[in-house]
Coordinates of C-alpha atoms in Angstrom, one line a residue:
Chain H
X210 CA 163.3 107.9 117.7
X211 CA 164.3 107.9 114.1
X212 CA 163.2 110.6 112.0
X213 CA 160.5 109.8 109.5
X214 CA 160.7 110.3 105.9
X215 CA 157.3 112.8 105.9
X216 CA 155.8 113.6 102.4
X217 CA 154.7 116.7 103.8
X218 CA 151.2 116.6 101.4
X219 CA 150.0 113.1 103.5
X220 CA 147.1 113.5 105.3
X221 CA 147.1 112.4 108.5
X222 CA 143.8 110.1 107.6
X223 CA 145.8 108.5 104.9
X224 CA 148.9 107.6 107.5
X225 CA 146.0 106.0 109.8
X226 CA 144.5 104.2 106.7
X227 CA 147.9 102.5 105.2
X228 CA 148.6 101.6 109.2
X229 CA 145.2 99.4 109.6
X230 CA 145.4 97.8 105.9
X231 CA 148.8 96.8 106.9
X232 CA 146.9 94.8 110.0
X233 CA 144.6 93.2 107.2
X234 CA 146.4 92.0 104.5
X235 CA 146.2 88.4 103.6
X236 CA 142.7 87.8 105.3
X237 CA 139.6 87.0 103.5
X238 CA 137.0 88.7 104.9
X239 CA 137.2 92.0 106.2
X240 CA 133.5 93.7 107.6
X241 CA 133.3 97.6 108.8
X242 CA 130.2 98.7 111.0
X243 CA 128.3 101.8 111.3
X244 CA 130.3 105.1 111.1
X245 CA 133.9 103.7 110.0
X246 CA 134.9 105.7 107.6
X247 CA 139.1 105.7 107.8
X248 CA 139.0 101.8 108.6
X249 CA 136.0 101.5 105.7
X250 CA 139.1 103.3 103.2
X251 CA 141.6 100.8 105.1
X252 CA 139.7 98.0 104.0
X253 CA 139.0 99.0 100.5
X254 CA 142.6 100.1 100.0
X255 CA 143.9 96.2 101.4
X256 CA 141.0 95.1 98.6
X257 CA 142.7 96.7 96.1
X258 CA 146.2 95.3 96.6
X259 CA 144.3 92.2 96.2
X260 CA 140.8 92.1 95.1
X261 CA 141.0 88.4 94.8
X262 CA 141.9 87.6 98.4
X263 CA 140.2 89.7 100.4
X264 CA 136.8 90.3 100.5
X265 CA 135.2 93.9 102.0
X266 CA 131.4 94.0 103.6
X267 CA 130.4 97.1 104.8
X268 CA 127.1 97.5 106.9
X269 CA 124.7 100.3 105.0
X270 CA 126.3 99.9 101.7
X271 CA 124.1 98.8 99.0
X272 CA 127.3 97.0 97.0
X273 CA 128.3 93.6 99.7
X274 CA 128.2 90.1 98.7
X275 CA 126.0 89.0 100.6
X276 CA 121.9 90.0 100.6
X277 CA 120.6 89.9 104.0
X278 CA 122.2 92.9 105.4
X279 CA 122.9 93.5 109.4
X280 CA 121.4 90.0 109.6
X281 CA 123.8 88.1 107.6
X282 CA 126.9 90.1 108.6
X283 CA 126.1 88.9 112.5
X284 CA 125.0 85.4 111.2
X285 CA 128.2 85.5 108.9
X286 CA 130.2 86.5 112.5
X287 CA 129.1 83.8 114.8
X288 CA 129.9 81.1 112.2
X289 CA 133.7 82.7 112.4
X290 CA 133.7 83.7 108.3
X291 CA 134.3 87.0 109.0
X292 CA 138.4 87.5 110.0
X293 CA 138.7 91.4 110.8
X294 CA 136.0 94.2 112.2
X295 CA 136.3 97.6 113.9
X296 CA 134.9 98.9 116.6
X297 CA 134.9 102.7 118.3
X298 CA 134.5 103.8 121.7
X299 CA 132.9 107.2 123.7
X300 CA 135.7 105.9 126.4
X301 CA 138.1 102.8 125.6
X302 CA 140.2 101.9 128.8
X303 CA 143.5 100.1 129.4
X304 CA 142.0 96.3 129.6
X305 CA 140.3 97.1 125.9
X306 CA 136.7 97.6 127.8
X307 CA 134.8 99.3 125.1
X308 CA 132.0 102.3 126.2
X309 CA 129.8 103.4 123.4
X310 CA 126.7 104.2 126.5
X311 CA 127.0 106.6 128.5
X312 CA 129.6 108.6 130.8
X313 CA 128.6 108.6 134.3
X314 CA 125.6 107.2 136.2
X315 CA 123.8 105.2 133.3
X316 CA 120.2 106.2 134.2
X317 CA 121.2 109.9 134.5
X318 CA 124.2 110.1 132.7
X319 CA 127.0 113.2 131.9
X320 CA 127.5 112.1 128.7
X321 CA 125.0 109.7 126.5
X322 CA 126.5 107.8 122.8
X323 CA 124.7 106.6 120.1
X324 CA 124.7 103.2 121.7
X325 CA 126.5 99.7 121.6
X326 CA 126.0 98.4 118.2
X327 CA 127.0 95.1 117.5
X328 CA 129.9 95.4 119.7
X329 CA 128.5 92.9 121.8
X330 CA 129.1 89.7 119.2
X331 CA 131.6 90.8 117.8
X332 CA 134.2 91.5 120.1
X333 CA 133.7 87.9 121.1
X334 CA 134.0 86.6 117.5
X335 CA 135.5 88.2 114.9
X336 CA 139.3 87.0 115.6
X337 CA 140.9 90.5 114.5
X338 CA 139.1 93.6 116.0
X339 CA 140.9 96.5 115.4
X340 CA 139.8 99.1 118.2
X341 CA 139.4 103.2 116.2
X342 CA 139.3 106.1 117.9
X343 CA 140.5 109.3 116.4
X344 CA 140.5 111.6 119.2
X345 CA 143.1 110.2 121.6
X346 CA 143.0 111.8 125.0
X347 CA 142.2 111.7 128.5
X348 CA 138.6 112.1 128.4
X349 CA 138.3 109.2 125.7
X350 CA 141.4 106.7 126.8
X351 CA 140.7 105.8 130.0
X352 CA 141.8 104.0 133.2
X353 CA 138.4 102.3 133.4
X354 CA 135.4 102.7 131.3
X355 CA 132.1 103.6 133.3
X356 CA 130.4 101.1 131.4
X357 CA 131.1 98.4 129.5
X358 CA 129.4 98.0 126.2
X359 CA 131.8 94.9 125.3
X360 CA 134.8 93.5 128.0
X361 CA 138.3 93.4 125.9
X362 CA 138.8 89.8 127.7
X363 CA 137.1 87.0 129.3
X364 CA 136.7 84.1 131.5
X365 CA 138.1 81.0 129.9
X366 CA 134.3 79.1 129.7
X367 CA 133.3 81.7 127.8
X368 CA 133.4 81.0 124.0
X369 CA 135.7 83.9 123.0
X370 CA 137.4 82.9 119.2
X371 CA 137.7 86.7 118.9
X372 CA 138.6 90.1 120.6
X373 CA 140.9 93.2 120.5
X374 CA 143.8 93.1 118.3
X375 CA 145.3 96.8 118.2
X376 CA 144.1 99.8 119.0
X377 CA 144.8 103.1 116.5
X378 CA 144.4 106.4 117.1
X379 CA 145.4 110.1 115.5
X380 CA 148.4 109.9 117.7
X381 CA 149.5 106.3 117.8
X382 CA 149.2 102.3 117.4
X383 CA 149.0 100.1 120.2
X384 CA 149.2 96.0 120.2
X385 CA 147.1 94.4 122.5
X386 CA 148.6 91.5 124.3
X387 CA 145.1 89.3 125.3
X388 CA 146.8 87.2 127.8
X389 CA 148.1 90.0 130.0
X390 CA 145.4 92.5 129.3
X391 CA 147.3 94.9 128.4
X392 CA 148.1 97.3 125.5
X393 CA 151.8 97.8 124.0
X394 CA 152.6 100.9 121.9
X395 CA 153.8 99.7 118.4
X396 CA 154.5 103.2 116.6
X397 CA 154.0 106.8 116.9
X398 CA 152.2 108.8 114.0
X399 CA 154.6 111.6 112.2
X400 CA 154.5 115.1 113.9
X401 CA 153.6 113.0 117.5
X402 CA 155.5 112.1 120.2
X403 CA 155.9 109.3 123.5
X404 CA 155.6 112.2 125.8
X405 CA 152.4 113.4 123.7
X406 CA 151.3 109.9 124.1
X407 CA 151.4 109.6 127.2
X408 CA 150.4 112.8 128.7
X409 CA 147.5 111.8 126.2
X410 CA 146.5 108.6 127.6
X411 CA 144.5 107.7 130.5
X412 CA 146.1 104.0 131.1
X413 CA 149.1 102.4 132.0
X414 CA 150.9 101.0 128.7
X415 CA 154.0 98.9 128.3
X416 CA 156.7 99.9 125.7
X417 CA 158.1 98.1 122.3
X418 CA 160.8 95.2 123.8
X419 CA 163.6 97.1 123.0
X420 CA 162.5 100.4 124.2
X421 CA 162.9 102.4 121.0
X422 CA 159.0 103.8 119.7
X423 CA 159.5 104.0 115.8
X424 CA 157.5 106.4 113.8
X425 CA 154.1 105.1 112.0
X426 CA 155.1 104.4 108.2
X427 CA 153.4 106.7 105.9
X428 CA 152.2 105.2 102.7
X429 CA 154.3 105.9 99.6
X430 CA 153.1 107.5 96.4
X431 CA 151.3 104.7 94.4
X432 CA 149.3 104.0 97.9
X433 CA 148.1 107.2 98.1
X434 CA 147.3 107.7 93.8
X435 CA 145.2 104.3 95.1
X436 CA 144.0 106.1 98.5
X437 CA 142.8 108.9 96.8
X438 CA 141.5 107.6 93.3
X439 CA 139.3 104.3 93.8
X440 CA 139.5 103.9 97.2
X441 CA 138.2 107.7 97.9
X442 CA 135.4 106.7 95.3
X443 CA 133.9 103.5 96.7
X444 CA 133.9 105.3 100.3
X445 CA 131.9 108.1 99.0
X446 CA 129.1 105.7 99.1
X447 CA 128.7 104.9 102.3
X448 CA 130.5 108.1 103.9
X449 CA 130.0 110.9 101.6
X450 CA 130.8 113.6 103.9
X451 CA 134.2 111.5 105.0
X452 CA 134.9 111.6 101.4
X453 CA 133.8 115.2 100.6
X454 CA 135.5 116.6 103.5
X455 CA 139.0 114.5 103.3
X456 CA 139.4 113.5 99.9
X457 CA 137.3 116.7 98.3
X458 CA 135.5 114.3 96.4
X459 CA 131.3 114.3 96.2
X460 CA 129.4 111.2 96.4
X461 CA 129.4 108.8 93.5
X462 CA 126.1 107.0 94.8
Chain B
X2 CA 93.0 89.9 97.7
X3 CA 93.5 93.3 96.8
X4 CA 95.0 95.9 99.3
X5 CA 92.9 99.2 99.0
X6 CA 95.6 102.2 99.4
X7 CA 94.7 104.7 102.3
X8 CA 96.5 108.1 103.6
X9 CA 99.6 108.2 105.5
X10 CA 97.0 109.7 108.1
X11 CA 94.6 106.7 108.0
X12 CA 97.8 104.7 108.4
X13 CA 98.8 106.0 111.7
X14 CA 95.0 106.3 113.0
X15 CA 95.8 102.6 113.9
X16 CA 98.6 103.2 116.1
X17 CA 97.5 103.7 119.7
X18 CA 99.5 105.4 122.9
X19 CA 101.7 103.0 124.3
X20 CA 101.6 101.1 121.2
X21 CA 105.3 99.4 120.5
X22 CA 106.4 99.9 116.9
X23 CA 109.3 98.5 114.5
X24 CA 111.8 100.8 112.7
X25 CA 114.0 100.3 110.2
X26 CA 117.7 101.8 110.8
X27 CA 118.7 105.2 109.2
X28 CA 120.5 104.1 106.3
X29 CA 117.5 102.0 105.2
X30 CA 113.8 102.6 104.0
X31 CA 112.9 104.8 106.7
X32 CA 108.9 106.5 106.2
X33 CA 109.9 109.6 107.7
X34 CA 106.3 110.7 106.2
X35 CA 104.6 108.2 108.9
X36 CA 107.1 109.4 111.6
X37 CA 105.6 113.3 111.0
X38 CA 102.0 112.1 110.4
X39 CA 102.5 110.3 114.3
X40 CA 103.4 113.7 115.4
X41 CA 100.3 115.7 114.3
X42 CA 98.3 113.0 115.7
X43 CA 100.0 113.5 118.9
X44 CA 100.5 110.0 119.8
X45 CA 102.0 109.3 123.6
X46 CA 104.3 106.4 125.2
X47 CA 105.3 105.0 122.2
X48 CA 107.9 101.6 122.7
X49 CA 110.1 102.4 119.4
X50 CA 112.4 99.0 118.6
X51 CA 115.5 99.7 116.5
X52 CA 115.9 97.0 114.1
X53 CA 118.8 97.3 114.9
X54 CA 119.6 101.0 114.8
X55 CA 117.1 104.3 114.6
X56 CA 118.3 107.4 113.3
X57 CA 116.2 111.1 112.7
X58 CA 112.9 109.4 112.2
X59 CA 113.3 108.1 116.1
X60 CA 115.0 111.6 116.8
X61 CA 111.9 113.5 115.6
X62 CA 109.4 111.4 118.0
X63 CA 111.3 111.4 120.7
X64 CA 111.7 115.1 120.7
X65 CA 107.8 115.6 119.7
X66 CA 107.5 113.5 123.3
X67 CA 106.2 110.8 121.4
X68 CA 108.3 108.0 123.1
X69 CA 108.6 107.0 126.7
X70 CA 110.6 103.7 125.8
X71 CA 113.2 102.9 122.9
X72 CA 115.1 99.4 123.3
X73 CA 117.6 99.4 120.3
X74 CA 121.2 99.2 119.5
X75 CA 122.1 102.9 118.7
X76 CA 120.4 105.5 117.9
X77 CA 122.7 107.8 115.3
X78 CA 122.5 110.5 113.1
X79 CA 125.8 108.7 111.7
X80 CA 128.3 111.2 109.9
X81 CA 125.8 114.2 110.9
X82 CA 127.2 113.6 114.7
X83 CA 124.5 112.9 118.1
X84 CA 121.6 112.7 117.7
X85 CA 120.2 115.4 119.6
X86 CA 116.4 115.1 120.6
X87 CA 117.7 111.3 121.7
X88 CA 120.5 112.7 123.5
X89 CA 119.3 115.4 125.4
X90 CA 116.0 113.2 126.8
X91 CA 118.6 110.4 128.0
X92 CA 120.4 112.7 129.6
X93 CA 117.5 114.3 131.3
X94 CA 116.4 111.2 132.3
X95 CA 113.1 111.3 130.4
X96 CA 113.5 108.1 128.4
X97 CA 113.9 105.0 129.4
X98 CA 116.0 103.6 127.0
X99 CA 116.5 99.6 126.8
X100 CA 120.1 99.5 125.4
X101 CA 120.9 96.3 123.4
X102 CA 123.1 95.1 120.5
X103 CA 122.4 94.6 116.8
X104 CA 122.2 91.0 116.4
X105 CA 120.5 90.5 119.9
X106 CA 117.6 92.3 118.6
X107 CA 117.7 90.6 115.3
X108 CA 118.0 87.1 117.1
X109 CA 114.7 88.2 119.4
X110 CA 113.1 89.1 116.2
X111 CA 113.6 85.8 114.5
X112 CA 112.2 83.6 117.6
X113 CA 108.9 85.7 117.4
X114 CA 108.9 85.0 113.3
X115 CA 109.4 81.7 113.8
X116 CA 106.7 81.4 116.9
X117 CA 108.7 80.3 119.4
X118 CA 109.7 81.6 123.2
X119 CA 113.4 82.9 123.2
X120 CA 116.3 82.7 120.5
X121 CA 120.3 82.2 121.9
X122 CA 122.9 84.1 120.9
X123 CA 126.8 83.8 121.7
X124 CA 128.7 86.9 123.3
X125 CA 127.2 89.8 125.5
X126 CA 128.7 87.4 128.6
X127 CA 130.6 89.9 130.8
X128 CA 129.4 93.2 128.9
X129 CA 127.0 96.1 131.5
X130 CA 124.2 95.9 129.0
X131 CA 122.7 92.1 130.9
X132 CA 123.5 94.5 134.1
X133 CA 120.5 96.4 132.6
X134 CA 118.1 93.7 131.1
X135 CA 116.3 91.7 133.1
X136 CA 114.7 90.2 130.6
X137 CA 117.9 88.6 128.9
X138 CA 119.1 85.7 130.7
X139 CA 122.3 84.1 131.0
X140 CA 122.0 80.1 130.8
X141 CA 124.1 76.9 129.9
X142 CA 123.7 75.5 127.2
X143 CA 122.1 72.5 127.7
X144 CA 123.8 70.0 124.9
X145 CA 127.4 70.9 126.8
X146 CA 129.1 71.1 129.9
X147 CA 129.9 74.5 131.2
X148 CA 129.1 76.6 128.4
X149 CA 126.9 80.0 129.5
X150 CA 125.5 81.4 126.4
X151 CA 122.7 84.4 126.7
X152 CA 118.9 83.7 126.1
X153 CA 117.0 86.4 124.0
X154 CA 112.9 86.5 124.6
X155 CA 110.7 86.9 121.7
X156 CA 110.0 90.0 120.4
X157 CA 106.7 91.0 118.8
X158 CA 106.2 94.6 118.1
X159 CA 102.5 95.7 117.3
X160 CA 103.9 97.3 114.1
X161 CA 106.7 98.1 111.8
X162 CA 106.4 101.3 109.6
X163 CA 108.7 101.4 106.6
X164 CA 109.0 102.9 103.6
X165 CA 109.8 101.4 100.0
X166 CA 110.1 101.8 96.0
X167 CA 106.8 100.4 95.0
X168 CA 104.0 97.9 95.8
X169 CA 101.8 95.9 93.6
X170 CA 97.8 95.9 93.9
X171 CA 97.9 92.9 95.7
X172 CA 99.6 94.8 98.7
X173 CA 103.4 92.9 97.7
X174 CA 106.0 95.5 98.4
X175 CA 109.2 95.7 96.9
X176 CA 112.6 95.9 99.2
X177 CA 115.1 94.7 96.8
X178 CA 118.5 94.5 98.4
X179 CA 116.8 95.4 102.0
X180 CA 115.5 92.2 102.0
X181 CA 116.2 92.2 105.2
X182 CA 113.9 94.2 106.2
X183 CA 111.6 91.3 106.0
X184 CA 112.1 90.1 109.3
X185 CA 110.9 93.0 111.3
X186 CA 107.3 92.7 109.0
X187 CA 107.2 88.7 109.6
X188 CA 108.1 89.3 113.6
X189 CA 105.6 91.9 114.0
X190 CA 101.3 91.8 114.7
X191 CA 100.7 94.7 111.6
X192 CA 103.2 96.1 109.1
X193 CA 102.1 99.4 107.6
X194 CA 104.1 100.8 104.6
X195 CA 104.3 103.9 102.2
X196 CA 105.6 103.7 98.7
X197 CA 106.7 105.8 96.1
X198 CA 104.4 104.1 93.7
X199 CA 102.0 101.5 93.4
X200 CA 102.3 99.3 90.0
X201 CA 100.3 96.7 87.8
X202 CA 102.9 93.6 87.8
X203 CA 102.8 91.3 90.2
X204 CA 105.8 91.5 91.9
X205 CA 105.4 87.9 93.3
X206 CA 104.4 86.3 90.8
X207 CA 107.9 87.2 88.8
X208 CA 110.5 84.9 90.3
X209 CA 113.3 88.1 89.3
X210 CA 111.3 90.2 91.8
X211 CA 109.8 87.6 94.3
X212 CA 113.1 87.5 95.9
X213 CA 113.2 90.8 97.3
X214 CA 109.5 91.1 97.4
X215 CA 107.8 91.7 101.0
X216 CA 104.5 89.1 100.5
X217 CA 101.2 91.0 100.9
X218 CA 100.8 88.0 104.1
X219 CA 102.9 90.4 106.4
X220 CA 101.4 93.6 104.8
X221 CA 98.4 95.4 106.8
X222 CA 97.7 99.0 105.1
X223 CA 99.4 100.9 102.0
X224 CA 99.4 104.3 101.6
X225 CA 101.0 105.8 98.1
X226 CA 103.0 108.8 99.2
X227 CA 106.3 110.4 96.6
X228 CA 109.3 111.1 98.9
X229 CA 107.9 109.0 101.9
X230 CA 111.4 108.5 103.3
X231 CA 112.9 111.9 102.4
X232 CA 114.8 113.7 104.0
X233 CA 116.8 110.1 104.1
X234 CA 117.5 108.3 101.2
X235 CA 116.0 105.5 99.4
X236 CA 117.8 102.4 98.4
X237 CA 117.3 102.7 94.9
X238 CA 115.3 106.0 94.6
X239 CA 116.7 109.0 95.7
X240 CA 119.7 110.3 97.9
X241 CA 119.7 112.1 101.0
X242 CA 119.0 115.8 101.5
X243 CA 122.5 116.8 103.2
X244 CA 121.2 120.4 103.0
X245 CA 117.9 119.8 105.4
X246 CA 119.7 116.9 107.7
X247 CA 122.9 119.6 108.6
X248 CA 119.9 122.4 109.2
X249 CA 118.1 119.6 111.2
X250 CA 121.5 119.3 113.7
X251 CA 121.7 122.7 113.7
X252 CA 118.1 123.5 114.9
X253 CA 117.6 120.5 116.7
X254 CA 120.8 121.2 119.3
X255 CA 118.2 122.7 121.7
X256 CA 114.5 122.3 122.6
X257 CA 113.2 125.7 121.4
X258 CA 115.2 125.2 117.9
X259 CA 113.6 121.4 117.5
X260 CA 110.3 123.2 118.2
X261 CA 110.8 125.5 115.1
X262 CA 111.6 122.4 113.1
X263 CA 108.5 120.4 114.1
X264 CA 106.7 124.2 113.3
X265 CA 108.2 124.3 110.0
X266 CA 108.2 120.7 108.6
X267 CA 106.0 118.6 110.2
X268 CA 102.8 121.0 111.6
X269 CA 102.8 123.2 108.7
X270 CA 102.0 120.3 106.4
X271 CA 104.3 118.1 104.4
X272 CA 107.0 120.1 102.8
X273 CA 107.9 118.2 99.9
X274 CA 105.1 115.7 99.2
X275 CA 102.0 117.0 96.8
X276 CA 98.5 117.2 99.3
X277 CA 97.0 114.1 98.6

């Protein structure tokens, strides 16, 4: 590995925010779901750069383009004019099966999440879905999920325009290769390692082509002035405790 | 026709054990004053829907043992963490819970407003929640070849409870941005709804306003109550109570703390709201 060039005062939020705007520039229509706070600032920030390309809905807020809510963002999915969501995982296994149920037997189960959302439709539509889960370890990247709110692939007959693109997480970012099922690690977050990766992770992974794991860029300082300035204050709508707790700022609702 | 308003308690006289009922998710016009009045009235084996999502209002029932059935997409207390009346009665195995996904629910919704038997809708193919529905159907589409696609029944709650910003006299009720909110009202048999206020325009009648307006059609019973939704916010009225929903999470983590709640703020009378 090379050694990064760490600005010591980056949070590690803002590193995972300049990673998945990076994975959305140049798209038109970018939608975040319930509780998605760092790719919600993600998507804001890759608005920023350019507020005339790329458009940002984000379920709850009362600010979106469009005035049908949950309704029209599903509607807005299954006619293919939304390009990017995210989705989350309790447990999110090697073939991109996402679990926001349960842990263990469903009807009695260990563990029980909030539920499955719209990660049903989506996964299947929305061409770019970026996979978030800020806790990477064992217990949440697994071999295989124990149930599966939303499969990462599909048999061909099954209309499928969408499905997993990447996967991020507080350690690292992983590609996901759809036709072999299969996640490869693209970078490693400052202060992390490949050993902490995979002593972290729960599935097999393949490597970058050439072998060498380079560092996660961390945004430089005009990013973060925009990071922590207007982007901070648009997310404060929808996730004022995100914003209170990371960016120190209060709600501007 | 002029809508008479009632009580928040005269509202939920209507609702019967068993009945099912419609709820708005927790970022949206949520009556959590209906949700409490339920509670004192001790209603049983409620069927709460999550249109698509249910936060602390379906929290507070089902820990009041309101609830034997919820069939929704989540249920969330959203940057608060678990929610923890749901979580604990899942786990128990208490509820039966139908899990689904957001637009699933929203597609089931629009075949009952539009009075016919099922709606389609693409994904879910492959994914453990048709493991666990056996009223969703996988079928082929029958205008290709070898195209499965899943097939959604109907959905018509008995009621939906929300709560808005105002209502005229004729019983129109303002939603504003929610607008879509209006499907769960159109898809359901009754829609009861508190307001903040009750004014003398006809919100209909004002092209501006009809847009967002809930028509009196859909509209069963209207009670007047201030701070109907609180401790949630409301979409153009007033922000949420951080203070009460992170002592909520705290109390609510076990059974005997959730019963101090219910003690505190929903038997010993409405905290915040004027008696009537």
């Amino acid at each position: 590995m090379t050694t990064p060039t760490e600005t010591p005062t980056v949070r590690p939020e803002e590193v995972l925010i300049e990673a998945i705007s990076g994975m959305l520039a140049g798209l038109s229509h970018v939608a975040v779901g319930a509780s998605s706070p760092i790719p919600g600032a993600a998507a804001f920030l890759t608005n920023s750069r350019a507020p005339t390309k790329t458009r940002v809905s984000i379920l709850g807020s009362e600010r979106n383009f469009f005035n049908e809510g949950a309704r029209e963002l599903f509607d807005l999915a299954g006619q293919g004019r939304i390009d990017a969501f995210f989705l989350s995982g309790g447990q999110i296994d090697g073939q991109a099966n996402v679990n926001l149920v349960a842990v263990g037997d469903y009807r009695k189960p260990k563990a029980r999440f909030p539920g499955s959302f719209g990660s049903a439709h989506m996964y299947y539509l929305v061409p770019r879905v970026i996979l978030f889960r800020w806790e990477h370890s064992r217990r949440t990247l697994v071999e295989q999920v124990d149930f599966i709110s939303a499969p990462g692939v599909s048999p061909a007959n099954v209309h499928r325009p969408g499905g997993p693109h990447a996967l991020i997480t507080n350690l690292c970012l992983f590609d996901f290769d759809r036709q072999r099922a299969r996640f490869r690690l693209r970078s490693v977050h400052p202060g992390h390692s490949l050993e902490e990766v995979r002593d972290q992770t729960g599935f097999d992974f393949d490597l970058p082509e050439d072998g060498q794991v380079p560092f996660t860029p961390t945004p430089d300082a005009a990013t973060l002035e925009t990071i922590r300035g207007p982007v901070a204050r648009r997310l404060a709508e929808v996730y004022p405790t995100f914003a209170a707790r990371v960016f120190d700022l209060g709600s501007a609702a | 026709m002029d809508i008479t308003p009632t009580s928040v308690e005269s509202l939920v006289s209507q609702v019967e054990d068993g009945a099912m009922i419609a709820l708005p998710p927790q970022y949206s016009n949520c009556s959590l004053v209906m949700a409490r009045a339920l509670i004192r009235r001790g209603v049983r084996d409620l069927h709460l829907v999550g249109v698509p999502q249910m936060g602390l209002h379906a929290d507070l029932l089902i820990g009041a043992g309101c609830v034997s059935v919820v069939e929704t997409a989540a249920v969330t207390m959203g940057e608060y963490g678990l929610a923890p009346r749901f979580t604990a009665a899942a786990k128990a195995g208490t509820l039966k819970v139908l899990d689904g996904t957001c637009p699933a629910i929203l597609t089931q919704l629009q075949a009952s407003e539009k009075g016919t038997p099922f709606g389609v809708l693409r994904g879910m193919i492959g994914s453990d929640l048709l493991k666990h529905r056996d009223d969703w159907k996988v079928g082929e589409n029958p205008f290709a070849e070898n195209d499965p696609i899943v097939y959604l029944p109907a959905l018509k709650p008995d009621f939906t409870m929300m709560h808005a910003l105002k209502a005229d006299r004729e019983g129109n009720i303002w939603l504003g941005v929610r607008r879509e909110l209006m499907l769960m009202a159109r898809a359901s048999a009754a829609t009861l709804v508190t307001v903040e206020e009750i004014v003398d325009e006809n919100l209909i009648a004002d092209p501006v306003t009809a847009a967002g307006t809930l028509p009196a059609i859909y509209v069963s019973a209207i009670a007047e109550v201030a701070d109907g939704a609180w401790p949630y916010a409301l979409p153009g009225g007033y922000r949420e109570d951080e203070a009460h929903l992170r002592e909520y999470m705290t109390l609510a983590q076990t059974e005997e703390g959730f019963q101090t709640y219910l003690q505190r703020f929903v038997f010993d009378g409405e905290p915040r709201v004027a008696a009537e």
